[in-house]
Amino acid sequence: MSDTNTVPANSAAIPIRMGIIIAAISVILFTICNMFLISNLIVYFISVFLCFVIQVVLMGVTGAQQRKAIGGYISFKDAFRAIFIAVLIFVIINTIYSYIYMHFIDADFSTKMKDASLKFAEKMGATQDKLDLAAKQADEKLEQSKHLSSQLLSFFWSLVIYSIFGFTCAAIVKKNKPENQQML
């Protein structure tokens, strides 16, 4: 008996296209958030969260499109494979763009983030000692983030986190053929 849920040879077309689409949307939203919303930290973090939700929804769309393209049925493994290809593409693009953005497009981004964080902490009633400590920690974190090892670690953590959500999306979109149809 052959597995009728197999994915055709050109199965990467949809995940590659969706990975690029998700990356493009993410880059645009990332840029908007960082250029226009950074001054209000609450709005900024809500926007970043909404961007994340959009990415996860589009990961599910990737799996659903792959299922439709191969006849309406897809195994968990094949759904996750399609989603993971899209995730890998958009995480690579986002990591590269984030690096370029923070080092060349808006080299003051880290300073803006630090200032916005300190302003928010001050508004919440933090003492001067706590503000000074937070500023020192932000400076140390900024220095660490410039190292390649930090960039690679960030890339791998993003890949792991998105893969976990990819598992969930794959479980939602998987649809096995009913037993009586597999025999045909």
CSV table of C-alpha atoms in Angstrom, one decimal:
chain,number,residue,atom,x,y,z
A,1,MET,CA,0.0,0.0,0.0
A,2,SER,CA,1.5,3.4,-1.0
A,3,ASP,CA,1.2,6.5,1.0
A,4,THR,CA,-1.2,8.8,-0.8
A,5,ASN,CA,-0.2,11.8,1.3
A,6,THR,CA,3.2,12.1,-0.3
A,7,VAL,CA,4.3,15.6,-1.3
A,8,PRO,CA,5.3,16.2,-5.0
A,9,ALA,CA,8.8,17.0,-6.0
A,10,ASN,CA,8.1,20.8,-6.3
A,11,SER,CA,6.8,20.9,-2.8
A,12,ALA,CA,9.1,23.6,-1.7
A,13,ALA,CA,7.5,26.2,-4.0
A,14,ILE,CA,4.7,27.2,-1.6
A,15,PRO,CA,6.9,27.3,1.5
A,16,ILE,CA,9.6,29.3,-0.3
A,17,ARG,CA,7.1,31.8,-1.6
A,18,MET,CA,5.4,32.1,1.8
A,19,GLY,CA,8.7,32.4,3.6
A,20,ILE,CA,9.5,35.4,1.4
A,21,ILE,CA,6.1,36.9,1.9
A,22,ILE,CA,6.2,36.5,5.6
A,23,ALA,CA,9.7,38.0,5.7
A,24,ALA,CA,8.6,41.0,3.5
A,25,ILE,CA,5.7,41.7,5.8
A,26,SER,CA,7.9,41.3,8.9
A,27,VAL,CA,10.5,43.6,7.5
A,28,ILE,CA,7.9,46.3,6.7
A,29,LEU,CA,6.2,46.0,10.1
A,30,PHE,CA,9.6,45.8,11.9
A,31,THR,CA,10.7,49.0,10.2
A,32,ILE,CA,7.4,50.8,11.0
A,33,CYS,CA,7.5,49.8,14.7
A,34,ASN,CA,11.1,50.8,15.1
A,35,MET,CA,10.9,54.1,13.3
A,36,PHE,CA,7.5,55.4,14.5
A,37,LEU,CA,6.4,53.6,17.6
A,38,ILE,CA,9.6,53.3,19.7
A,39,SER,CA,8.8,56.4,21.7
A,40,ASN,CA,5.8,54.7,23.3
A,41,LEU,CA,7.0,51.4,24.7
A,42,ILE,CA,3.5,50.0,25.4
A,43,VAL,CA,2.3,50.6,21.9
A,44,TYR,CA,5.7,49.4,20.6
A,45,PHE,CA,5.4,46.0,22.4
A,46,ILE,CA,1.7,45.6,21.5
A,47,SER,CA,2.7,46.2,17.8
A,48,VAL,CA,5.6,43.7,18.0
A,49,PHE,CA,3.2,41.1,19.5
A,50,LEU,CA,0.7,41.7,16.7
A,51,CYS,CA,3.5,41.2,14.2
A,52,PHE,CA,4.4,37.9,15.8
A,53,VAL,CA,0.7,36.8,15.7
A,54,ILE,CA,0.6,37.8,11.9
A,55,GLN,CA,3.7,35.6,11.4
A,56,VAL,CA,2.2,32.6,13.1
A,57,VAL,CA,-1.1,33.0,11.2
A,58,LEU,CA,0.8,33.1,7.9
A,59,MET,CA,2.7,30.0,9.0
A,60,GLY,CA,-0.7,28.3,9.3
A,61,VAL,CA,-1.6,29.6,5.9
A,62,THR,CA,1.6,28.1,4.5
A,63,GLY,CA,0.5,24.6,5.8
A,64,ALA,CA,-3.0,25.0,4.6
A,65,GLN,CA,-1.9,26.1,1.1
A,66,GLN,CA,0.5,23.1,1.0
A,67,ARG,CA,-2.4,20.8,2.0
A,68,LYS,CA,-4.6,22.3,-0.8
A,69,ALA,CA,-1.8,22.0,-3.4
A,70,ILE,CA,-1.4,18.3,-2.7
A,71,GLY,CA,-5.0,17.3,-2.9
A,72,GLY,CA,-6.6,18.4,0.4
A,73,TYR,CA,-4.8,15.9,2.7
A,74,ILE,CA,-1.4,16.3,4.4
A,75,SER,CA,0.4,14.4,7.1
A,76,PHE,CA,1.8,16.2,10.2
A,77,LYS,CA,5.3,15.6,9.0
A,78,ASP,CA,4.7,17.1,5.5
A,79,ALA,CA,2.8,20.1,7.0
A,80,PHE,CA,5.6,20.8,9.4
A,81,ARG,CA,8.2,20.4,6.7
A,82,ALA,CA,6.5,23.0,4.6
A,83,ILE,CA,6.1,25.4,7.6
A,84,PHE,CA,9.7,24.9,8.7
A,85,ILE,CA,11.0,25.8,5.2
A,86,ALA,CA,9.0,29.0,5.4
A,87,VAL,CA,10.2,29.7,9.0
A,88,LEU,CA,13.8,29.1,8.0
A,89,ILE,CA,13.6,31.5,5.1
A,90,PHE,CA,11.9,34.3,7.1
A,91,VAL,CA,14.1,33.9,10.1
A,92,ILE,CA,17.2,34.1,8.0
A,93,ILE,CA,15.9,37.2,6.2
A,94,ASN,CA,14.7,38.9,9.4
A,95,THR,CA,18.0,38.2,11.2
A,96,ILE,CA,20.0,39.7,8.3
A,97,TYR,CA,17.6,42.7,8.0
A,98,SER,CA,17.6,43.3,11.8
A,99,TYR,CA,21.4,43.4,11.7
A,100,ILE,CA,21.5,45.8,8.8
A,101,TYR,CA,18.7,47.9,10.3
A,102,MET,CA,20.4,48.3,13.7
A,103,HIS,CA,23.9,48.8,12.4
A,104,PHE,CA,23.3,50.9,9.2
A,105,ILE,CA,19.8,52.1,8.7
A,106,ASP,CA,19.1,53.2,12.3
A,107,ALA,CA,22.4,53.0,14.1
A,108,ASP,CA,20.8,54.9,17.1
A,109,PHE,CA,18.1,52.2,17.5
A,110,SER,CA,19.6,50.7,20.6
A,111,THR,CA,20.0,54.2,22.2
A,112,LYS,CA,16.4,55.0,21.4
A,113,MET,CA,15.2,51.7,22.9
A,114,LYS,CA,17.4,52.3,26.0
A,115,ASP,CA,16.0,55.9,26.4
A,116,ALA,CA,12.4,54.7,25.9
A,117,SER,CA,12.9,52.0,28.5
A,118,LEU,CA,14.4,54.3,31.0
A,119,LYS,CA,11.7,56.9,30.4
A,120,PHE,CA,9.0,54.2,30.9
A,121,ALA,CA,10.7,52.9,34.1
A,122,GLU,CA,10.9,56.5,35.4
A,123,LYS,CA,7.2,57.0,34.6
A,124,MET,CA,6.4,53.8,36.6
A,125,GLY,CA,8.2,55.3,39.6
A,126,ALA,CA,11.7,53.6,39.5
A,127,THR,CA,14.3,55.1,41.8
A,128,GLN,CA,17.4,56.8,40.4
A,129,ASP,CA,19.5,53.9,41.6
A,130,LYS,CA,17.4,51.4,39.6
A,131,LEU,CA,17.4,53.7,36.6
A,132,ASP,CA,21.2,53.9,36.7
A,133,LEU,CA,21.5,50.1,37.1
A,134,ALA,CA,19.1,49.6,34.1
A,135,ALA,CA,21.1,52.0,32.0
A,136,LYS,CA,24.3,50.2,32.8
A,137,GLN,CA,22.7,46.8,32.0
A,138,ALA,CA,21.3,48.2,28.7
A,139,ASP,CA,24.8,49.4,27.7
A,140,GLU,CA,26.3,46.0,28.5
A,141,LYS,CA,23.6,44.2,26.5
A,142,LEU,CA,24.1,46.6,23.6
A,143,GLU,CA,27.8,45.8,23.6
A,144,GLN,CA,27.2,42.0,23.7
A,145,SER,CA,24.6,42.2,20.9
A,146,LYS,CA,27.3,43.5,18.5
A,147,HIS,CA,29.2,40.2,18.6
A,148,LEU,CA,28.6,37.6,15.9
A,149,SER,CA,28.0,34.9,18.5
A,150,SER,CA,25.1,36.9,20.0
A,151,GLN,CA,23.6,37.3,16.5
A,152,LEU,CA,23.9,33.5,15.9
A,153,LEU,CA,22.4,32.7,19.3
A,154,SER,CA,19.5,35.1,18.5
A,155,PHE,CA,19.0,33.4,15.1
A,156,PHE,CA,18.8,29.9,16.7
A,157,TRP,CA,16.5,31.0,19.4
A,158,SER,CA,14.1,32.6,16.9
A,159,LEU,CA,14.3,29.4,14.8
A,160,VAL,CA,13.4,27.3,17.9
A,161,ILE,CA,10.5,29.5,19.0
A,162,TYR,CA,9.0,29.7,15.6
A,163,SER,CA,9.5,26.0,15.1
A,164,ILE,CA,7.5,25.3,18.3
A,165,PHE,CA,4.6,27.4,16.9
A,166,GLY,CA,5.2,25.7,13.5
A,167,PHE,CA,4.5,22.3,15.3
A,168,THR,CA,1.2,23.8,16.5
A,169,CYS,CA,0.3,25.1,13.0
A,170,ALA,CA,1.2,21.7,11.5
A,171,ALA,CA,-1.0,19.9,14.0
A,172,ILE,CA,-3.9,22.2,13.1
A,173,VAL,CA,-3.6,21.9,9.3
A,174,LYS,CA,-2.8,18.2,9.1
A,175,LYS,CA,-5.5,16.2,7.5
A,176,ASN,CA,-5.1,12.5,6.9
A,177,LYS,CA,-7.1,10.7,4.3
A,178,PRO,CA,-9.9,8.6,5.7
A,179,GLU,CA,-9.1,4.9,5.8
A,180,ASN,CA,-11.6,3.9,3.1
A,181,GLN,CA,-10.1,6.4,0.7
A,182,GLN,CA,-6.5,5.2,1.3
A,183,MET,CA,-7.2,1.8,-0.1
A,184,LEU,CA,-8.3,3.1,-3.5
